[in-house]
Coordinates of C-alpha atoms in Angstrom, one line a residue:
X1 CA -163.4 106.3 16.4
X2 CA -166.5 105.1 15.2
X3 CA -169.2 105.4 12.7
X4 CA -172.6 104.0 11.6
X5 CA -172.9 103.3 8.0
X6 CA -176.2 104.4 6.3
X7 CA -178.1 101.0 4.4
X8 CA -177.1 97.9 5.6
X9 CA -177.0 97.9 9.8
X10 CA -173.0 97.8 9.9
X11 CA -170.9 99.6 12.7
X12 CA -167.2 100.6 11.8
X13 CA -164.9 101.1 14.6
X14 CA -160.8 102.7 14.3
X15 CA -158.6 102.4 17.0
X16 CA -155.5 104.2 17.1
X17 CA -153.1 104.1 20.0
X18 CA -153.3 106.7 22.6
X19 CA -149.2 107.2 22.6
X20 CA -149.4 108.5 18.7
X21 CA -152.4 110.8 19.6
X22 CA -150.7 112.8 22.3
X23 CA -147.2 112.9 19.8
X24 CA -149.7 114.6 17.2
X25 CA -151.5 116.9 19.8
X26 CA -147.5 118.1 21.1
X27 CA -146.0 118.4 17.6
X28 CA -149.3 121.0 16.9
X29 CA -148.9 122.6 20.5
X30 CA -145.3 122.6 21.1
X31 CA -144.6 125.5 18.1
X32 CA -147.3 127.3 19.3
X33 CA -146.0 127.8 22.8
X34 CA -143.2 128.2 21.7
X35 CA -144.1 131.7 19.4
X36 CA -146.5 133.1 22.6
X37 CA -143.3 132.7 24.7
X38 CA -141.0 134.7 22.5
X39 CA -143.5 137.0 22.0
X40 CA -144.5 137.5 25.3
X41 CA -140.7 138.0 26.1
X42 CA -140.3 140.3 23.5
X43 CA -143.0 142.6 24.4
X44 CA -141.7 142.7 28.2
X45 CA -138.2 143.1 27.3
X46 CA -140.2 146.2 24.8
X47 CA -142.2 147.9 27.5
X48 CA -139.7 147.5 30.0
X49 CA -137.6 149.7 27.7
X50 CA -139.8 152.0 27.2
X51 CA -140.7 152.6 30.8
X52 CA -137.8 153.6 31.9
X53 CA -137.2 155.5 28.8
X54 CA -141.0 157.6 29.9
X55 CA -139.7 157.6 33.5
X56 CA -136.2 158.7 32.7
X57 CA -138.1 161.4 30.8
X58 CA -140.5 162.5 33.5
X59 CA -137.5 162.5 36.0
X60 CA -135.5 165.1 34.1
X61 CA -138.6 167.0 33.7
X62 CA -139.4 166.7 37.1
X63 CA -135.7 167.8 38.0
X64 CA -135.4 170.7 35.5
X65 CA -138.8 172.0 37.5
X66 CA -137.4 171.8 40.7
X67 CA -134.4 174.0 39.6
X68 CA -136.8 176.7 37.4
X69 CA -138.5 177.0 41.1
X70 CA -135.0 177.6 43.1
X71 CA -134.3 179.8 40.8
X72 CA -131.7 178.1 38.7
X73 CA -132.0 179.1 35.0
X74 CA -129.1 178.5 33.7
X75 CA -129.0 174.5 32.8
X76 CA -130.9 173.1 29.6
X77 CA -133.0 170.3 29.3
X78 CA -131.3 167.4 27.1
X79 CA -134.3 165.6 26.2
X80 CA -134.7 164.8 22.4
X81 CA -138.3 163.3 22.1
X82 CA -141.2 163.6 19.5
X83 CA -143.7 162.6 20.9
X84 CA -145.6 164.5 24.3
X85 CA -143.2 164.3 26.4
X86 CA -140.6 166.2 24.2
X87 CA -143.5 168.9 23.5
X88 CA -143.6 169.1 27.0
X89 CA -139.9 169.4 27.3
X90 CA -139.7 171.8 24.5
X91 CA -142.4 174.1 26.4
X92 CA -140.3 174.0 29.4
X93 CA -137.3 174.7 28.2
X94 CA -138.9 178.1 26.5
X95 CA -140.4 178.9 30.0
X96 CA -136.7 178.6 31.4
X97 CA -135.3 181.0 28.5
X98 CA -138.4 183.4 28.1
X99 CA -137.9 184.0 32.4
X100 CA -134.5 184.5 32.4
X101 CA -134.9 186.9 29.4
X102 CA -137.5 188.8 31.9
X103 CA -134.8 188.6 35.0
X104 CA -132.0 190.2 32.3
X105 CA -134.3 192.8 31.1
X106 CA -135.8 193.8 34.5
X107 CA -132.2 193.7 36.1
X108 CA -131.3 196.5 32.9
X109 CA -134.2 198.1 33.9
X110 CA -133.0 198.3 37.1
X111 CA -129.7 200.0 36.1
X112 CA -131.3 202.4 34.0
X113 CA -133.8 203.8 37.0
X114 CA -131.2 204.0 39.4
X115 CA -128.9 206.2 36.5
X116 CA -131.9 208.1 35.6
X117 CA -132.7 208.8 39.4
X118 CA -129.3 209.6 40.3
X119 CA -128.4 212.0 37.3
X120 CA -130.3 215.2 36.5
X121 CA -128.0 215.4 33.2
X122 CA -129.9 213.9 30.5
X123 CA -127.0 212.9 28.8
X124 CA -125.3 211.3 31.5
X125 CA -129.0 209.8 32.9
X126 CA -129.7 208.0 28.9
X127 CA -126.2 206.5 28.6
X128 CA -127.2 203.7 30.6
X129 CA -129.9 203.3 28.4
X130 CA -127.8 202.6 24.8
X131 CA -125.6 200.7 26.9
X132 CA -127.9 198.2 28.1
X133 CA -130.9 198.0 25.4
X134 CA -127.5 197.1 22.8
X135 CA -127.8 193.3 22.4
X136 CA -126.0 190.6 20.2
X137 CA -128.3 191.4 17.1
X138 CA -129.0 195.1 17.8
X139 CA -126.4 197.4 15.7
X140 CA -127.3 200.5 17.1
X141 CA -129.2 202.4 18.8
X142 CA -130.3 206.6 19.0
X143 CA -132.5 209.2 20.9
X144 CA -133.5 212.1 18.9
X145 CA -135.1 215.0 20.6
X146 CA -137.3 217.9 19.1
X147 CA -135.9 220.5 22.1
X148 CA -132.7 220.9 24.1
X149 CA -133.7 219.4 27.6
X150 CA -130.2 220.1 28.5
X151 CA -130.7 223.8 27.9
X152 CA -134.9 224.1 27.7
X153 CA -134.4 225.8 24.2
X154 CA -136.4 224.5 21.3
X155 CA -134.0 223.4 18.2
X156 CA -134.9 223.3 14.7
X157 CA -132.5 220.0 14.4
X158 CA -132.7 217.1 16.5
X159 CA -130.8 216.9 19.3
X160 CA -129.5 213.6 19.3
X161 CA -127.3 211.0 21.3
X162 CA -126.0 207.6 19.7
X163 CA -124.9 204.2 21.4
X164 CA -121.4 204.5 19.0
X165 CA -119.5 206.5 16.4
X166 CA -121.6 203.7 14.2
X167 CA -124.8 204.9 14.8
X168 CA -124.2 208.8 13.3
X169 CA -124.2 207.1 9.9
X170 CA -127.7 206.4 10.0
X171 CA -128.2 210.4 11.8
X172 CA -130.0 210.9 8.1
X173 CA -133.1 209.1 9.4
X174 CA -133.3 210.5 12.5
X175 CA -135.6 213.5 11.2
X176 CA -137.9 211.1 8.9
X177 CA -138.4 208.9 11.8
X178 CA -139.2 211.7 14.0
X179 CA -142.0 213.3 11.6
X180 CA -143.4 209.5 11.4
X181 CA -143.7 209.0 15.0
X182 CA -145.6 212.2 16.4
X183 CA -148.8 210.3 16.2
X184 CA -148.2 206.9 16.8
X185 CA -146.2 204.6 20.0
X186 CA -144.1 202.9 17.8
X187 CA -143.1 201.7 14.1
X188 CA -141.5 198.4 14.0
X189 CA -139.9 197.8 10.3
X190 CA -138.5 193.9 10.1
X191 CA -137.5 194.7 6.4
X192 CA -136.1 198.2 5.4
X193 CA -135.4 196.7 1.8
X194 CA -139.4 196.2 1.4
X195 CA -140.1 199.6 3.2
X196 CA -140.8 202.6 1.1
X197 CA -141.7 204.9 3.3
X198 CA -138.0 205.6 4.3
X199 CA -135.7 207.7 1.8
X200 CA -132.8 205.1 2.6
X201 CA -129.2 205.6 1.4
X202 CA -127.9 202.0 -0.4
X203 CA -124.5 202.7 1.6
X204 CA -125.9 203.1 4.9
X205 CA -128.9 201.3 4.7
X206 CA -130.2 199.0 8.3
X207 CA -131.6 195.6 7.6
X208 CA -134.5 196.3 10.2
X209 CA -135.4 199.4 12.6
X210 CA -137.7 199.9 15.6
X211 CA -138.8 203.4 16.5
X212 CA -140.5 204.0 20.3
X213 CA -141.8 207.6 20.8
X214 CA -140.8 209.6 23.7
X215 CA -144.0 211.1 25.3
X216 CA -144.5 212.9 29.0
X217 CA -147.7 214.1 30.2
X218 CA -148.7 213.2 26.1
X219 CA -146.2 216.4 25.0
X220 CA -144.4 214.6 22.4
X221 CA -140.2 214.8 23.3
X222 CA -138.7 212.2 20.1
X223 CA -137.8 208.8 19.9
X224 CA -135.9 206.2 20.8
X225 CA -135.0 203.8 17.5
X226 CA -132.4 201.0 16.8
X227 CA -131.3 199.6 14.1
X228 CA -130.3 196.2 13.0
X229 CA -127.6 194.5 10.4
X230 CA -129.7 191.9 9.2
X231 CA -133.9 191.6 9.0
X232 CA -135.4 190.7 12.0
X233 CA -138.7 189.9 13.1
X234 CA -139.5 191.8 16.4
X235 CA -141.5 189.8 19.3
X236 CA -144.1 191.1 21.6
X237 CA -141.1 191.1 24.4
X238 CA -139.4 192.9 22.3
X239 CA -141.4 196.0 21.8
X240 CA -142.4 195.6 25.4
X241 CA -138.8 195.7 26.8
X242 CA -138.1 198.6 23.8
X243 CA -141.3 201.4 25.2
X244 CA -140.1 200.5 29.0
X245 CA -136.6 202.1 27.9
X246 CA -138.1 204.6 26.0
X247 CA -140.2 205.6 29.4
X248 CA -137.4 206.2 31.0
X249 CA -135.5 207.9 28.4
X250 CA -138.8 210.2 28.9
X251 CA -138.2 210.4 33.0
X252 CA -134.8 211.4 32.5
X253 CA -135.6 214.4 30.0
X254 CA -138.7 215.4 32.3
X255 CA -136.4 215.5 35.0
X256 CA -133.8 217.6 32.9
X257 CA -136.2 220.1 31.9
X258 CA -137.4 220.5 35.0
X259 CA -134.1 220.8 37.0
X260 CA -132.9 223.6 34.2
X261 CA -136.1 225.5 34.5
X262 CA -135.3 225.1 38.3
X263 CA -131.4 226.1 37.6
X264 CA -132.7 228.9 35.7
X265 CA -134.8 230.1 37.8
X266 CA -132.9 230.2 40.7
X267 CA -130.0 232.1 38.1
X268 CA -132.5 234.4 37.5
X269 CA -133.8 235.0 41.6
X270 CA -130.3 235.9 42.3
X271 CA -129.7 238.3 39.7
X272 CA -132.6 240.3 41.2
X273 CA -131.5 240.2 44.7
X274 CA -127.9 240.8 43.5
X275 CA -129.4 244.3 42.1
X276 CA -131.1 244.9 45.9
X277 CA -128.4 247.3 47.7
X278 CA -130.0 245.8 51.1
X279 CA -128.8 242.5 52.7
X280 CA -131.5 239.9 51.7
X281 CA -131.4 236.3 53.1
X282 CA -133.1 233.2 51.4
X283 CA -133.4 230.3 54.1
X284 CA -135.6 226.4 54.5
X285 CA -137.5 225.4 57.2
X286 CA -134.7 223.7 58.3
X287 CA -132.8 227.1 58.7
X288 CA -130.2 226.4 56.2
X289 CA -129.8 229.2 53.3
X290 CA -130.6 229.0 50.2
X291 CA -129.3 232.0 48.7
X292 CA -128.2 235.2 49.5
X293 CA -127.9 238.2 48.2
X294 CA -124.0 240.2 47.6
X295 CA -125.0 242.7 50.4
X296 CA -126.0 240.1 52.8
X297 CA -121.9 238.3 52.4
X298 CA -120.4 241.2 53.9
X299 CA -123.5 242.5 56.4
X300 CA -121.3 242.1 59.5
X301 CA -118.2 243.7 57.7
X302 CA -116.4 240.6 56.4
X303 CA -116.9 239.5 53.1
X304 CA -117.7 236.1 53.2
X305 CA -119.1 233.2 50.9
X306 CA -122.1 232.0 51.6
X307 CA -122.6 228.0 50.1
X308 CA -126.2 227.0 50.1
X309 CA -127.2 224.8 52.7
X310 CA -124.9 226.7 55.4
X311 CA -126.9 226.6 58.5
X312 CA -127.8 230.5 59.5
X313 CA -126.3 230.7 62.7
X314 CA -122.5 230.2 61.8
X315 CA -123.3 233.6 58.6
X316 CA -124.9 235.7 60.8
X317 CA -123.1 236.9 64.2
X318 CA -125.8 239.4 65.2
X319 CA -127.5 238.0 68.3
X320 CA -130.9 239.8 67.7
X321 CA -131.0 239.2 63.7
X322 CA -129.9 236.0 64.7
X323 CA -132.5 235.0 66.9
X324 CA -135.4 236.6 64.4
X325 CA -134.2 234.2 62.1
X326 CA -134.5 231.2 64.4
X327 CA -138.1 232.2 65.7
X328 CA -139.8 230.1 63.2
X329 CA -143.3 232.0 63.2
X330 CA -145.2 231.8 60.3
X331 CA -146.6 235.0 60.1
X332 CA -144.3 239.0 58.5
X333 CA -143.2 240.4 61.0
X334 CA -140.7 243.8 60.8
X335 CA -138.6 245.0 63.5
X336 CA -135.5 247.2 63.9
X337 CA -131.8 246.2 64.7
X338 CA -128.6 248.0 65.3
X339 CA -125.2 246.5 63.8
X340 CA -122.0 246.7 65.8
X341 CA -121.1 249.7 63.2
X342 CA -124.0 251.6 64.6
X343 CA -126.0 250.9 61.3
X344 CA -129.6 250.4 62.0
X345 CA -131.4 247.8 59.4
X346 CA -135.3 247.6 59.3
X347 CA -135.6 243.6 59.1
X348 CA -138.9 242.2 57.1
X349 CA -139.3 238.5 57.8
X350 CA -141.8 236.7 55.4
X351 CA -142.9 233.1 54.9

């Protein structure tokens, strides 16, 4: 080292030896090295953990997609994260619950159209229906009419029909509900000790209620409501799953009314051919009979029962009245037959 001193002309020159210079320079060095290496280490020992920990993550995910697409709903994603990844998880996992809620409902569905398709009884066609909307947290359920489909009559009370002996303690809301619903689609109430609307009875008293109107071709039929133990705050799938029943429920007493109107119809088309003293026949295009008449049973001298669907040819035994009936024309004709007992019959066929 050296340095020129200011004033007189004077150099001063320090040696130091080179072997103490580099022992200074490793003594500074060597710690410093020393921390960039553990740190270095810990920060790869760190990411590496964390890596798999995101990969591990994103396989699961990737797994538990894979199954939601081959229709496996059943398992549950084990992933306990707060950060994306577990929001991500979290939103899958309610994908995997809110589709198989959808394949459950739409399979109840299914049950319930096949019973209301098969049964022309209404009562027999809605059972399926409080069987099937009755879930963990639902206490009850009833359909309330404003007429008799069963019997097309109007009644001043409602005809009703409950999920359980349960449900006719809470029958004293049934006509309430019904005045409160002729306007509207449907009156959800998540609290029935806030509601004031409702004269409730402190013994029999629901902790929540949902009401769906019964409506075909916008005539207004009743409701559909259930009730609830506790309070209960009703989703959108809910109330969605709740007015697909109640459409049903309206099917099946459309398809009542209209089978007894039928029914009745048919009661009364045989009482006036019963009061015809002449033989009258009732038959399809597929010449099978309908009905007939008391006088037409015994036309060839035996009294016999006629069923409906029979086919026409093993009732009637006359050749000729026989083969007018198997003529198929579409237009009236009238024509004259002799019976083996020598009665003559003027036969009117009309389509």
């Amino acid at each position: 080292f050296s340095s020129r001193i200011v004033g007189p002309n004077w150099l001063i020159l320090v040696t130091i030896p080179s072997d103490e210079t580099r022992m200074i320079a490793m003594e500074i060095a060597l710690p410093i090295t020393s921390m960039l290496v553990i740190f270095l280490i810990i920060f790869l020992v760190f990411w590496r953990f964390t890596l798999n920990s995101i990969s591990n993550s994103i396989r699961i995910l990737g797994d538990e997609a894979e199954a939601i697409s081959s229709g496996n709903l059943t398992s549950q994603l084990d992933i306990e994260r707060k950060d994306e990844l577990g929001q991500l998880a979290s939103s899958l996992d309610t994908m995997r619950k809110k589709l198989r809620q959808r394949i459950d409902e739409m399979g109840k569905v299914l049950v319930v159209s096949n019973s209301v398709a098969e049964n022309l009884n209404f009562e027999e066609a809605v059972r399926p229906i409080l069987d099937n909307i009755i879930e963990s947290d639902v206490h009850f359920g009833r359909i309330c009419l404003i007429s008799n489909v069963i019997e097309g009559e109007l009644s001043d009370e409602a005809v009703t029909f409950s999920s359980s002996r349960i449900a006719n303690d809470y029958a004293y809301l049934d006509n309430q509900l019904m005045e409160m619903m002729r306007d509207r689609d449907y009156l959800e109430i998540p609290n029935c000790y806030r509601e004031r609307r409702l004269q409730f009875h402190a013994e029999k008293m629901p902790g929540a209620l949902i009401a769906v109107s019964i409506f075909y071709k916008n005539e207004f039929f009743g409701i559909l409501w259930l009730g609830y133990d506790a309070p209960h705050q009703f989703t959108t799938e809910e109330i969605r799953y709740f007015t697909t029943m109640a459409g049903q429920a309206s099917l099946a007493a459309s398809n009542a009314s209209l089978y007894y109107a039928a029914h009745t119809g048919k009661q009364r088309l045989e009482g006036v051919l019963n009061a015809i003293p002449d033989p009258v026949f009732v038959i399809d295009s597929l010449n099978q009979i309908i009905t007939a008449n008391h006088a037409a049973t015994i036309i060839d001298g035996n009294n016999r029962i006629v069923e409906p669907g029979t086919p026409v040819s093993q009732v009637i035994t006359n050749e000729k009245l026989l083969e007018l009936f198997l003529s198929n024309t579409d237009s009236e004709f009238e024509e004259e037959i002799t019976l083996k007992d020598g009665r003559i019959f003027s036969v009117r066929c009309t389509s």
